[in-house]
């Protein structure tokens, strides 16, 4: 699709809306004109308003227009000006494209990872939750169902925010190993079949990073309230390796005030009673057992080596080991699945009575087997049916949405939602999605996110993604921890 920008260089805003309304198109910058699929996006500043206009040609003789404007008095400072004017560009584009295509996406003109933050901002500005929903629907054309998701998750985020203190932080430990690589996976994780020799050197390097970070945390007087071990699949490690690692964490950090300790045991084929007993002994009170689907033909299609029966056995082992909070992840839109098949999965998972369930939408990211091989997957309408059934059934069964985010390239442009029984909402998931406090990360692919909540400032520090790079670069990783100290001393305290 040809994109022409006049009076601005807001390419990202234009491309985001193109991705929403014309998901199969790629941006080409040039002159918009009749006879081509193209759009001219212009900004014009007047005495009172700055107006964004969109003139869209559908390539078949149609011409469509859309407008959005902002008061010049609101355009204070470069960051605020850019934020508001980019929104105007997107709204004008959306209005023209909606008329041209007849499409009214469930998320309307909203793009971005955290749509609930808009509702949070409305509520914090003094608006009631219901009025915030009405405004979201009116200004951004969001559907009733998606607006309610924003409301529910925003309220939970605000409750969590009000429970935090200035020095509260969370810890993340990345274990980049899995039994095999799933067809949909874009995370950095190494198959144990190929990299088993790297596990011990990785753990030795991780131990050094733990020493370095724990000293920074102690010196700054930071208070750890959440621990999350993800990956990869941490339970790819042996029981002895898990015991050693978690013992090191317990000895290095003051975990007395931890409110939640999660370990992803996502792959049922990595779960044993011995491993889960170690997790329980070392303080983990929440795990994930992630079937993604309860249909064996779907599991085969995505490269999993376990069956739905293995999922049931894993849940039995987890309960026997005394794990009281189990989350289960599902993915809507997987190859070989259908709305009826997803309904079957939801019903089977609910019969296992997990305390929380996360429903993801398949994201077609570069480098995944599905994308590289062009695997056939369910279309947007089928995915909508899957998600709508999941949401309705979970609400009727006593689960409520507590965190929400969106990703690029999801089937139908849909969302990922965490659902939980009352009192079983994941603290870590809320903290990271709402950006409420710093997340200090260790291990392969760890991304430290430093948050100065009072200033709205965020800074990131990235660890090497691959195990070999992490091991070889551990000295640089350790030196990088000084950035945490500098951030807190200059931005927080």
mmCIF file of C-alpha atoms in Angstrom, residues 204-213 215-216 461-464 470-471 473-485:
data_model
loop_
_atom_site.group_PDB
_atom_site.id
_atom_site.type_symbol
_atom_site.label_atom_id
_atom_site.label_comp_id
_atom_site.label_asym_id
_atom_site.label_seq_id
_atom_site.Cartn_x
_atom_site.Cartn_y
_atom_site.Cartn_z
ATOM 1 C CA UNK A 204 27.543 -21.131 36.437
ATOM 2 C CA UNK A 205 27.314 -17.803 34.615
ATOM 3 C CA UNK A 206 23.833 -17.179 36.014
ATOM 4 C CA UNK A 207 25.213 -17.718 39.516
ATOM 5 C CA UNK A 208 27.735 -14.936 38.906
ATOM 6 C CA UNK A 209 24.992 -12.612 37.679
ATOM 7 C CA UNK A 210 22.883 -13.410 40.736
ATOM 8 C CA UNK A 211 25.812 -12.402 42.966
ATOM 9 C CA UNK A 212 26.206 -9.098 41.110
ATOM 10 C CA UNK A 213 22.523 -8.188 41.056
ATOM 11 C CA UNK A 215 24.561 -6.772 45.799
ATOM 12 C CA UNK A 216 22.962 -3.917 43.843
ATOM 13 C CA UNK A 461 18.962 -3.151 29.935
ATOM 14 C CA UNK A 462 19.138 -6.271 27.763
ATOM 15 C CA UNK A 463 21.006 -9.520 28.383
ATOM 16 C CA UNK A 464 22.367 -11.582 25.470
ATOM 17 C CA UNK A 470 25.332 -15.125 27.528
ATOM 18 C CA UNK A 471 28.068 -17.421 28.830
ATOM 19 C CA UNK A 473 29.594 -12.245 27.642
ATOM 20 C CA UNK A 474 28.889 -12.699 31.352
ATOM 21 C CA UNK A 475 31.519 -10.171 32.434
ATOM 22 C CA UNK A 476 29.857 -7.487 30.299
ATOM 23 C CA UNK A 477 26.449 -8.535 31.684
ATOM 24 C CA UNK A 478 27.739 -8.059 35.224
ATOM 25 C CA UNK A 479 29.228 -4.647 34.423
ATOM 26 C CA UNK A 480 25.857 -3.643 33.029
ATOM 27 C CA UNK A 481 24.292 -3.948 36.474
ATOM 28 C CA UNK A 482 25.863 -0.593 37.328
ATOM 29 C CA UNK A 483 23.151 0.944 35.126
ATOM 30 C CA UNK A 484 20.550 -0.115 37.702
ATOM 31 C CA UNK A 485 22.385 1.705 40.472
#
